Amino acid sequence: MILLDWDKGIYHRVSTDIKSHMSEEQKKDEKAVENSTENQEVKQDEVSETKEEAVAEVKEEVVAKVKEEVVAEVKEEVVAEVKEEKVEEAFDWDSFGKKQEVYSKKDREKLESTYSNTLKSVNENEVIDGIVVGKNNREVIVNIGFKSDGVISLSELRYKSDLKVGDTIEVYVESQEDLSGQLILSHKKARILRSWDRVNAAHDNDEIITGFVKSRTKGGLIADVFGIESFLPGSQIDVKPIRDYDIYVGKNMEFKVVKINHEFKNVVVSHKALIEDELEAQKIEIIAKLEKGQVLEGIVKNITSYGVFIDLGGVDGLIHITDLSWGRINHPEEVVTLDEKINVVILDFDENKKRIALGLKQLTAHPWDALNTELKIGDKVKGKVVVIADYGAFIEIQPGVEGLIHVSEMSWSQHLRTAHDFVKIGDEVEAIIITLDREERKMSLGMKQLIPDPWTDIKGRYPVASKHKATVRNFTNFGIFVELEEGVDGLIHISDLSWSKKIKHPAEFTKIGEELEVVVMDVDEENRRLSLGHKQLEENPWDVFETVFEINSIQKGTVLTVSDKGAVVSLPYGVEGFAPSRHIKKEDKSNMKVDDVLEFKVIEFSKENKKIILSHTFIWKDEKPEKTESESKKPAKAKRASAKKVAESSSDSTTLGDIAGELGALKTAMEKSEKKK
């Protein structure tokens, strides 16, 4: 007897139950029936052969739901049928309740093969090709040969504006079935996985690829190429400079991959490269026809700070800023504008480098050729300051004709200054022509010639020994430069600053900008030099000091500084003396210190060198003074006594001005004594 064999356990259990209820006679009858006819045996064989096919057609989900119900019903019906009558023929349990169809083994295998070929073996995380079977405003339905179709967002395919049903696209299988039973696909991820291979192949094979311009960025555009964000520089969009990048955003463009940075995963593409080959052929053809001096019409393509690029119809040429105008300009925009049509002349070209030098000003006559022929040296001209440098200023007399005013020709003053101190850009100035060279097209001008030369009759205005006030302008190591008036400078040597003080640098004596009283000592009109003095405003005190600070005289002084070489001592009348190191020992064998007030003996005096050498050691060593001739030196002793009396009556803070009267009286007394002799 034939039962369902998709569950062998149930089959055997039902078979056993049925057989237990059959009598021996029924079993014999059944066996007789089975062997009665040949047709019945054939039918049983065919039914047995179709068991597996029927089971294969039944889906798993239906079998799982009805399995228990079918078994129960079969049990009941079989038991009841066995009791009522003999089984005359075999019962096909597989076809129970179904349409009766009989297939041979060969047909069954053919049908199974056909059905299997309609399905694909799909694995997750795999990139495969799919066919677009549906599309709306938001989604695209893709068939990959699986039991269900996948849905992809249309935003992942926005770069394919011409996408239509039937197109083949690559997809990435994220999941065969989500919680809702949906097949999950992604076109974006599939492109990313394959994109770098495609980009490298496109770069190596110099292929033309298509990308979608997503957005604008600094210096160019961002393009989506095979799912990779690539950079399209502004200079690589077109052969002509692009001023508005936004017009390309949201459009598909063709590119060539020009650079790949594998380390940082950067890709640079170019649209300009697609048309450069064609333009290169045009350049060769145009340059072959060029000649120096040829006049062509072009369009202003780009303006830079150094010149203008002109499109001559497939080839570019450069007009340098110096070839735009005969006059001086600060920027090419003062002469031309973008997209303007202008005539230019070819100055030079290089066929190998494909460079063309153009000129615009050469189409007009040179302004120097139109310069007034009667203009000569000494004439007064008027112009505008166009350029200022440290060494001078350029004055435009007329467009294209300039002259230089050197800084030395701006003022009669001799101290160092720059042109910025006298003029500024745009000033209208008058000047005198100093030199004029029409062949070299050069002209030098002067401004100071418009005012009288202050050195004219300089000896009459500044005679020797005359006193004046001057302003300190500059310091040097050897003296001070002062200005008596605009254009008249003089030098005060450092040795002419003070009679009594030793000055190492003029900055110790005065400051720049201060006024000083000076005396004219010498006038060199030819070389425009004045020698001035400051200490000469007073009489030379050293004539009197010679009698005050005699050798072996005792003087009270204050120690100013102490060094290894000795000590500097402040003496009366503001004069300073020097005590060598061997003469600064005190009586207690210690060295003197700064601000010590001590007595010193004068051991050397030099009027010419303005030097006084002192000794403190000789004070306490009790050395005898030198003997003098009693008769011949009495007047001298009287003089020294008188001078000593004056010195003792003066304090350390007394200045030269305070004792001027006393020194004058002393000098008069000395002169009278000499006359009496």
XYZ file of C-alpha atoms in Angstrom:
677
model
C 0.000 0.000 0.000
C 1.327 3.493 -0.916
C 1.264 6.346 1.631
C 2.844 9.862 1.941
C 6.611 9.467 2.163
C 7.496 13.067 3.063
C 7.335 11.932 6.624
C 8.559 8.340 6.898
C 7.749 8.201 10.542
C 4.059 8.938 9.932
C 3.986 6.577 6.969
C 5.223 3.642 8.973
C 2.941 4.417 11.910
C -0.229 4.631 9.759
C 0.784 1.542 7.799
C 1.154 -0.443 10.997
C -2.217 0.709 12.331
C -3.994 -0.204 9.104
C -2.416 -3.613 8.861
C -3.402 -4.463 12.391
C -7.071 -4.091 11.486
C -6.912 -6.225 8.341
C -7.916 -9.882 8.446
C -6.000 -12.621 6.856
C -8.649 -12.910 4.178
C -8.487 -9.214 3.375
C -4.732 -9.447 3.014
C -5.085 -12.325 0.569
C -7.768 -10.468 -1.394
C -5.578 -7.422 -1.518
C -2.700 -9.394 -2.814
C -4.941 -10.979 -5.413
C -6.209 -7.624 -6.492
C -2.698 -6.308 -6.812
C -1.700 -9.177 -9.038
C -4.987 -9.352 -10.965
C -4.224 -7.100 -13.846
C -1.158 -5.751 -15.484
C -2.732 -2.305 -15.890
C -3.132 -1.915 -12.201
C 0.574 -2.670 -11.647
C 1.608 -0.124 -14.266
C -0.606 2.435 -12.656
C 0.896 1.746 -9.274
C 4.416 2.138 -10.711
C 3.496 5.493 -12.280
C 1.911 6.666 -9.067
C 5.018 5.607 -7.151
C 7.253 7.502 -9.589
C 5.305 10.745 -9.214
C 5.568 10.850 -5.436
C 8.756 12.948 -5.327
C 7.500 15.392 -7.995
C 4.291 16.072 -6.092
C 6.222 16.637 -2.911
C 8.646 19.048 -4.654
C 5.744 21.143 -5.948
C 4.243 21.528 -2.500
C 5.786 24.520 -0.842
C 7.341 24.181 2.548
C 5.034 26.719 4.126
C 1.828 24.799 3.038
C 3.230 21.427 4.137
C 4.135 22.767 7.558
C 0.599 24.086 8.153
C -1.478 21.144 6.878
C 0.769 18.221 7.763
C -0.925 17.244 10.964
C -4.453 17.801 9.571
C -3.807 15.676 6.482
C -2.361 12.831 8.519
C -5.328 12.836 10.863
C -7.857 12.891 8.004
C -5.997 10.163 6.129
C -5.962 7.957 9.176
C -9.689 8.269 9.719
C -10.666 7.805 6.051
C -8.344 4.821 5.525
C -9.580 3.011 8.615
C -13.213 3.576 7.665
C -12.652 2.522 4.056
C -10.836 -0.671 5.040
C -13.680 -1.715 7.283
C -16.402 -1.156 4.644
C -14.849 -2.713 1.556
C -11.787 -4.225 0.115
C -9.234 -2.073 -1.517
C -9.462 -2.755 -5.184
C -6.644 -0.433 -6.202
C -3.742 1.481 -4.656
C -4.522 4.930 -3.202
C -2.193 7.878 -4.116
C -1.835 9.734 -0.869
C 0.327 12.499 -2.430
C -2.394 13.521 -4.856
C -5.144 13.494 -2.275
C -7.217 16.705 -2.547
C -5.154 18.005 -5.519
C -5.469 18.218 -9.234
C -4.479 14.876 -10.646
C -1.434 15.257 -12.903
C 0.953 12.501 -13.765
C 4.620 13.211 -14.707
C 7.270 10.779 -15.748
C 10.636 10.808 -14.031
C 12.199 12.485 -17.041
C 9.536 15.222 -17.123
C 9.928 15.782 -13.412
C 13.707 16.331 -13.748
C 13.154 18.708 -16.648
C 10.637 20.777 -14.720
C 12.921 20.944 -11.665
C 15.829 22.090 -13.801
C 13.722 24.767 -15.506
C 12.495 26.142 -12.185
C 15.957 26.143 -10.637
C 17.374 28.148 -13.543
C 14.898 30.966 -12.901
C 16.451 31.665 -9.483
C 19.952 32.927 -8.643
C 22.149 32.072 -5.742
C 22.454 35.429 -3.953
C 24.868 36.068 -1.109
C 24.871 39.026 1.218
C 27.701 41.622 0.976
C 28.094 40.843 -2.720
C 28.082 43.204 -5.724
C 25.980 41.958 -8.655
C 24.197 43.406 -11.672
C 20.464 44.046 -11.632
C 17.827 45.206 -14.116
C 15.607 48.228 -13.510
C 12.011 46.973 -13.659
C 10.266 49.981 -12.172
C 10.819 53.650 -11.345
C 8.946 56.517 -9.679
C 9.835 59.917 -8.233
C 11.404 58.447 -5.124
C 12.516 54.879 -5.755
C 13.856 52.453 -8.343
C 12.818 48.762 -8.352
C 15.610 46.363 -9.344
C 15.367 42.673 -10.256
C 18.451 40.618 -9.412
C 16.838 37.204 -10.121
C 16.002 36.575 -6.509
C 12.586 35.479 -5.179
C 11.804 39.175 -4.539
C 12.844 42.507 -6.083
C 14.883 45.174 -4.326
C 14.142 48.890 -3.899
C 16.822 51.608 -4.188
C 16.417 55.326 -3.419
C 16.427 57.452 -6.572
C 18.903 59.843 -4.919
C 21.616 57.203 -5.320
C 21.112 57.346 -9.088
C 20.704 61.103 -9.582
C 23.873 61.224 -11.639
C 22.068 59.022 -14.195
C 19.537 61.529 -15.466
C 18.647 59.250 -18.403
C 17.949 56.139 -16.290
C 15.019 54.091 -17.649
C 13.325 50.746 -17.169
C 15.422 47.946 -18.636
C 18.811 49.532 -17.798
C 21.361 47.372 -16.025
C 22.944 48.756 -12.861
C 25.255 47.350 -10.231
C 23.904 46.809 -6.730
C 25.256 45.734 -3.366
C 23.248 43.096 -1.465
C 22.979 44.381 2.096
C 20.407 41.848 3.268
C 18.448 39.067 1.579
C 15.457 39.750 3.778
C 14.778 42.347 6.457
C 12.142 42.134 9.177
C 9.402 42.903 6.654
C 10.686 40.360 4.135
C 12.170 43.019 1.831
C 15.391 42.515 -0.166
C 17.790 45.367 0.772
C 20.048 46.698 -2.045
C 22.388 49.718 -2.430
C 23.732 51.184 -5.619
C 25.956 53.720 -3.841
C 27.881 51.065 -1.926
C 28.291 48.990 -5.052
C 29.805 51.966 -6.868
C 32.205 52.669 -3.998
C 33.456 49.085 -3.951
C 34.173 49.118 -7.661
C 34.929 52.826 -8.071
C 38.668 52.834 -7.281
C 39.309 50.055 -9.782
C 37.407 52.036 -12.396
C 39.137 55.302 -11.535
C 42.595 53.723 -11.743
C 41.701 52.079 -15.042
C 40.371 55.373 -16.421
C 43.577 57.152 -15.389
C 45.870 54.483 -16.810
C 43.960 54.176 -20.090
C 43.265 57.921 -20.457
C 39.565 57.198 -20.702
C 36.748 59.724 -20.791
C 34.350 59.275 -17.884
C 31.091 60.922 -16.851
C 30.457 62.491 -13.466
C 27.863 64.578 -11.677
C 28.801 68.051 -10.379
C 27.524 68.075 -6.795
C 28.597 71.423 -5.388
C 30.980 74.333 -5.514
C 34.056 74.583 -3.308
C 37.003 76.905 -2.878
C 38.949 77.001 -6.124
C 36.676 74.707 -8.134
C 33.890 72.127 -8.067
C 33.145 68.780 -6.386
C 32.157 66.058 -8.888
C 30.767 62.598 -8.166
C 32.732 60.087 -10.260
C 31.806 56.424 -9.716
C 30.567 57.407 -6.256
C 33.858 59.099 -5.332
C 33.944 62.822 -4.611
C 36.546 64.228 -7.013
C 37.965 67.740 -7.283
C 37.569 69.709 -10.492
C 39.856 72.792 -10.273
C 38.498 76.020 -11.688
C 41.397 76.158 -14.118
C 40.437 72.721 -15.480
C 36.788 73.471 -16.232
C 37.432 75.136 -19.571
C 40.232 76.644 -21.599
C 38.717 80.044 -20.874
C 38.655 81.415 -17.335
C 35.335 80.718 -15.629
C 33.979 83.489 -13.419
C 30.722 81.790 -12.350
C 31.153 78.197 -11.155
C 27.542 77.845 -10.047
C 26.272 77.351 -13.606
C 27.855 73.875 -13.638
C 26.386 72.655 -10.329
C 23.777 69.909 -10.795
C 24.948 68.961 -14.293
C 26.643 65.900 -15.770
C 30.034 66.506 -17.360
C 32.696 64.446 -19.059
C 36.120 64.292 -17.462
C 39.568 62.818 -17.626
C 41.304 61.640 -14.475
C 44.516 63.669 -14.262
C 45.770 62.848 -10.767
C 45.175 60.227 -8.057
C 46.512 60.425 -4.516
C 46.203 56.896 -3.194
C 47.448 57.830 0.260
C 44.741 60.422 0.912
C 42.173 58.929 -1.513
C 41.982 62.113 -3.573
C 41.054 62.276 -7.249
C 41.541 65.297 -9.521
C 39.649 65.419 -12.799
C 39.728 67.779 -15.761
C 37.168 68.796 -18.333
C 39.627 71.136 -20.008
C 41.847 68.201 -20.997
C 39.130 66.906 -23.333
C 39.385 69.917 -25.605
C 43.085 70.687 -25.266
C 44.107 68.224 -27.964
C 41.877 69.959 -30.469
C 43.099 73.391 -29.373
C 46.704 72.258 -29.632
C 46.233 71.576 -33.320
C 44.648 74.993 -33.732
C 47.563 76.662 -31.946
C 50.091 75.074 -34.272
C 48.127 76.250 -37.276
C 47.731 79.813 -35.964
C 51.343 80.220 -34.806
C 52.570 79.042 -38.215
C 50.846 82.063 -39.763
C 52.097 84.662 -37.262
C 54.578 87.401 -38.136
C 56.213 90.083 -36.003
C 54.442 93.398 -36.398
C 51.212 91.734 -37.502
C 48.061 93.376 -36.130
C 45.301 91.011 -34.945
C 41.966 91.318 -33.236
C 41.489 89.525 -29.937
C 39.284 89.324 -26.883
C 40.439 90.136 -23.372
C 40.381 86.711 -21.721
C 41.954 87.360 -18.337
C 43.446 90.291 -16.433
C 46.275 89.895 -13.909
C 48.417 92.336 -11.986
C 51.270 91.882 -14.448
C 49.401 91.910 -17.749
C 46.438 90.874 -19.909
C 45.797 87.571 -21.710
C 44.229 87.920 -25.156
C 42.338 85.140 -26.980
C 43.375 85.258 -30.639
C 40.921 82.560 -31.671
C 42.257 79.349 -30.162
C 45.626 80.591 -28.976
C 46.423 83.016 -26.170
C 48.889 85.886 -26.094
C 50.103 88.123 -23.265
C 50.259 91.913 -23.175
C 52.660 92.852 -20.410
C 51.582 95.791 -18.267
C 54.449 97.859 -19.641
C 53.150 97.328 -23.183
C 49.605 98.472 -22.466
C 50.237 102.206 -22.330
C 53.041 104.670 -22.901
C 52.060 106.239 -19.629
C 52.576 104.650 -16.246
C 49.614 102.618 -14.917
C 49.102 100.798 -11.628
C 46.846 98.003 -12.946
C 45.800 96.764 -16.420
C 42.146 97.364 -15.529
C 42.846 101.064 -16.024
C 43.218 100.376 -19.757
C 41.125 97.301 -20.699
C 38.115 95.333 -19.440
C 37.159 91.661 -19.593
C 35.645 90.366 -22.853
C 36.606 93.591 -24.614
C 37.601 93.332 -28.290
C 40.865 95.121 -29.018
C 43.524 95.268 -31.723
C 47.000 94.153 -30.724
C 50.358 93.940 -32.447
C 52.612 90.883 -32.298
C 55.929 91.786 -30.678
C 57.455 88.308 -30.515
C 56.499 84.621 -30.406
C 58.101 81.286 -29.615
C 56.919 78.396 -31.767
C 58.397 75.770 -29.445
C 56.921 77.153 -26.235
C 53.870 78.469 -28.066
C 54.135 81.832 -26.358
C 53.072 85.056 -28.002
C 54.079 88.510 -26.755
C 51.607 91.229 -27.713
C 51.568 95.001 -27.476
C 48.856 97.631 -27.339
C 50.732 100.892 -26.911
C 52.806 100.160 -30.031
C 49.726 100.923 -32.158
C 50.092 104.612 -31.251
C 53.023 107.017 -31.716
C 55.525 107.399 -28.884
C 54.735 110.494 -26.762
C 58.381 111.575 -26.801
C 58.086 112.032 -30.550
C 55.329 114.546 -29.925
C 57.227 116.394 -27.175
C 57.542 120.132 -27.739
C 60.720 120.702 -29.715
C 61.256 124.108 -28.084
C 61.501 122.566 -24.610
C 65.060 122.956 -23.269
C 67.218 122.773 -20.142
C 66.293 125.418 -17.593
C 62.632 125.608 -18.621
C 59.973 125.310 -15.966
C 57.520 122.413 -16.381
C 54.498 121.190 -14.452
C 53.484 117.585 -13.863
C 51.883 115.005 -11.584
C 53.742 112.695 -9.212
C 53.120 109.122 -10.443
C 55.793 107.096 -8.640
C 57.774 107.706 -5.450
C 60.934 105.851 -4.454
C 63.439 106.466 -1.678
C 65.829 108.004 -4.175
C 63.323 110.327 -5.848
C 59.981 110.844 -7.587
C 58.826 110.421 -11.201
C 56.809 113.312 -12.601
C 54.533 112.832 -15.624
C 54.864 115.913 -17.805
C 52.408 114.538 -20.352
C 51.086 110.990 -20.971
C 54.102 108.793 -21.667
C 56.710 111.499 -20.864
C 58.205 111.383 -17.391
C 61.069 113.042 -15.605
C 62.910 112.114 -12.411
C 63.387 114.483 -9.501
C 66.203 113.054 -7.422
C 65.860 113.533 -3.676
C 69.011 115.675 -3.709
C 67.240 118.045 -6.115
C 64.198 118.505 -3.891
C 65.859 120.606 -1.195
C 69.076 122.544 -0.601
C 69.389 120.706 2.707
C 72.306 118.327 2.993
C 71.050 116.015 5.749
C 69.634 112.668 4.645
C 65.903 112.539 3.773
C 63.618 110.578 1.420
C 61.315 111.710 -1.377
C 58.304 110.833 0.794
C 59.206 113.801 3.008
C 58.592 116.222 0.145
C 55.862 114.861 -2.172
C 53.130 112.217 -2.378
C 51.378 110.357 -5.220
C 49.068 112.604 -7.220
C 50.694 115.905 -6.204
C 50.934 118.590 -8.890
C 54.455 120.014 -8.751
C 56.583 122.477 -10.683
C 60.185 121.742 -11.548
C 63.110 122.965 -13.608
C 64.581 120.823 -16.413
C 68.153 119.939 -15.404
C 68.953 117.438 -18.195
C 67.065 116.458 -21.357
C 68.016 113.529 -23.639
C 65.518 113.053 -26.459
C 67.331 110.058 -27.955
C 67.427 108.122 -24.676
C 64.053 109.615 -23.759
C 65.234 110.668 -20.316
C 64.707 113.855 -18.371
C 65.881 114.929 -14.917
C 64.163 117.688 -12.996
C 64.788 119.773 -9.895
C 62.529 121.460 -7.375
C 65.076 123.281 -5.242
C 66.103 125.396 -8.227
C 62.781 127.218 -7.890
C 64.007 128.865 -4.664
C 67.246 130.883 -4.139
C 70.380 128.968 -3.224
C 70.980 129.589 0.493
C 74.735 129.317 -0.074
C 74.681 132.430 -2.188
C 76.448 135.152 -0.155
C 76.943 132.633 2.653
C 79.995 134.506 4.004
C 78.003 137.674 4.237
C 75.222 136.056 6.251
C 77.433 133.734 8.310
C 80.800 135.417 8.789
C 83.511 133.792 10.890
C 83.086 134.370 14.654
C 79.402 135.227 14.242
C 77.000 133.632 16.705
C 73.811 131.819 15.651
C 71.189 129.340 16.813
C 71.078 125.936 15.138
C 68.921 122.786 15.374
C 70.549 119.420 16.066
C 69.821 117.093 13.100
C 72.166 114.137 13.420
C 74.881 112.554 15.566
C 78.135 110.942 14.518
C 81.011 109.594 16.580
C 83.059 112.659 15.740
C 80.497 115.420 16.164
C 77.045 116.919 15.672
C 75.405 118.055 12.433
C 73.189 121.077 12.926
C 70.973 123.070 10.570
C 71.111 126.858 10.660
C 68.413 127.220 7.979
C 66.911 125.132 5.169
C 69.868 124.059 3.047
C 72.595 125.362 5.349
C 74.119 122.721 7.600
C 77.209 122.762 9.738
C 79.346 120.442 11.863
C 80.312 120.887 15.490
C 83.290 118.674 16.215
C 83.097 116.721 19.475
C 86.208 118.532 20.728
C 84.443 121.885 20.280
C 81.519 121.070 22.548
C 83.082 121.758 25.985
C 86.277 123.227 27.415
C 86.306 121.190 30.556
C 84.372 117.940 30.070
C 85.633 114.962 28.129
C 82.708 113.876 25.919
C 82.826 110.369 24.435
C 79.688 110.709 22.312
C 77.579 113.761 21.343
C 74.478 112.079 22.807
C 75.972 112.776 26.253
C 75.827 116.491 25.532
C 72.550 117.159 23.701
C 69.564 115.553 21.885
C 68.327 115.554 18.284
C 65.902 118.398 17.720
C 67.329 120.646 20.445
C 68.638 124.118 19.743
C 72.252 125.024 20.365
C 74.112 128.299 20.224
C 77.076 128.038 17.900
C 79.956 130.143 16.656
C 81.053 130.089 13.010
C 84.680 128.997 12.948
C 85.208 128.435 9.208
C 83.235 128.727 5.921
C 84.015 126.509 2.901
C 81.756 127.990 0.231
C 83.042 125.774 -2.561
C 82.311 122.494 -0.735
C 79.290 123.968 1.119
C 80.664 123.279 4.575
C 80.483 125.198 7.820
C 82.721 124.472 10.793
C 81.009 125.475 14.011
C 81.862 125.519 17.684
C 79.929 125.646 20.908
C 82.560 125.979 23.600
C 83.977 129.038 21.841
C 81.000 130.998 23.159
C 83.035 131.260 26.389
C 86.662 132.163 26.980
C 89.102 129.289 27.303
C 89.220 128.630 31.050
C 92.421 126.688 30.660
C 94.268 129.999 30.382
C 93.236 130.635 33.983
C 93.379 126.992 35.060
C 97.079 127.074 34.300
C 97.566 129.420 37.250
C 94.963 127.802 39.493
C 96.062 124.194 39.127
C 99.811 124.644 39.339
C 102.046 121.674 39.901
C 102.297 120.687 43.609
C 99.219 122.749 44.446
C 96.703 121.136 46.773
C 93.128 120.856 45.467
C 89.976 119.409 47.020
C 88.066 117.076 44.753
C 85.249 114.486 44.601
C 85.843 110.998 43.243
C 83.512 110.403 40.264
C 84.611 106.977 39.040
C 87.170 104.343 40.024
C 88.697 101.766 37.654
C 91.770 99.575 37.381
C 93.652 102.414 35.724
C 92.758 105.021 38.316
C 90.091 107.489 39.393
C 88.378 110.454 37.736
C 88.113 113.390 40.122
C 85.846 116.436 39.926
C 87.772 119.625 40.717
C 86.583 123.201 41.243
C 85.225 125.180 38.256
C 83.763 122.015 36.724
C 87.094 120.693 35.520
C 88.038 117.038 35.877
C 91.373 115.502 36.785
C 92.736 111.980 36.735
C 94.550 110.125 39.519
C 96.512 107.034 38.371
C 96.022 103.809 40.313
C 99.310 104.183 42.162
C 98.214 107.581 43.486
C 94.793 106.660 44.915
C 95.942 104.892 48.094
C 94.701 106.400 51.333
C 96.800 106.735 54.443
C 95.172 103.589 55.864
C 96.335 101.734 52.710
C 92.785 101.420 51.366
C 91.690 102.650 47.935
C 89.429 105.622 47.541
C 85.765 105.102 46.643
C 83.216 106.930 44.552
C 81.900 110.131 46.190
C 84.896 110.353 48.521
C 85.901 114.014 49.060
C 89.682 114.162 49.406
C 92.646 116.416 48.888
C 94.806 115.907 45.837
C 98.160 117.249 44.767
C 98.560 118.360 41.144
C 101.524 116.458 39.724
C 101.013 117.296 36.021
C 99.127 119.979 34.048
C 98.783 120.171 30.212
C 96.972 123.142 28.744
C 97.219 121.845 25.184
C 95.809 118.417 26.031
C 93.450 119.798 28.687
C 94.727 117.235 31.159
C 95.343 117.424 34.932
C 97.110 114.538 36.714
C 96.500 114.255 40.467
C 97.842 112.272 43.426
C 96.292 111.646 46.831
C 99.148 109.463 47.987
C 101.577 112.414 47.955
C 99.382 114.198 50.464
C 100.022 111.801 53.333
C 103.506 110.623 52.376
C 104.867 113.921 53.710
C 107.102 114.555 50.746
C 108.918 117.855 50.714
C 107.915 120.385 48.072
C 110.398 121.375 45.451
C 112.696 124.277 46.328
C 112.160 127.498 44.460
C 114.364 130.494 43.780
C 113.373 133.087 46.359
C 113.931 136.188 44.336
C 113.082 135.294 40.810
C 109.850 133.510 41.755
C 108.338 135.892 44.286
C 105.848 137.347 41.793
C 104.947 133.847 40.779
C 104.381 132.917 44.411
C 102.139 135.905 44.807
C 100.137 134.802 41.796
C 99.828 131.262 43.105
C 98.781 132.515 46.520
C 96.138 134.686 44.942
C 94.904 131.830 42.738
C 94.895 129.455 45.686
C 92.830 131.919 47.651
C 90.270 132.014 44.870
C 90.216 128.236 44.648
C 89.705 127.835 48.386
C 86.865 130.301 48.374
C 84.996 128.307 45.696
C 82.843 125.279 46.450
C 82.823 122.045 44.443
C 79.507 122.945 42.869
C 80.766 126.271 41.481
C 80.438 126.501 37.689
C 82.459 128.340 35.119
C 79.789 131.003 34.736
C 79.715 131.604 38.509
C 83.425 132.437 38.651
C 83.695 134.286 35.382
C 84.077 137.608 37.252
C 86.678 136.282 39.619
C 88.725 134.725 36.795
C 88.516 137.980 34.861
C 89.706 139.973 37.866
C 92.514 137.512 38.464
C 93.601 137.735 34.849
C 93.606 141.553 35.011
C 95.721 141.523 38.170
C 98.189 139.162 36.548
C 98.469 141.333 33.454
C 99.115 144.451 35.575
C 101.802 142.633 37.518
C 103.496 141.631 34.295
C 103.448 145.243 33.042
C 105.023 146.514 36.269
C 107.871 144.089 35.841
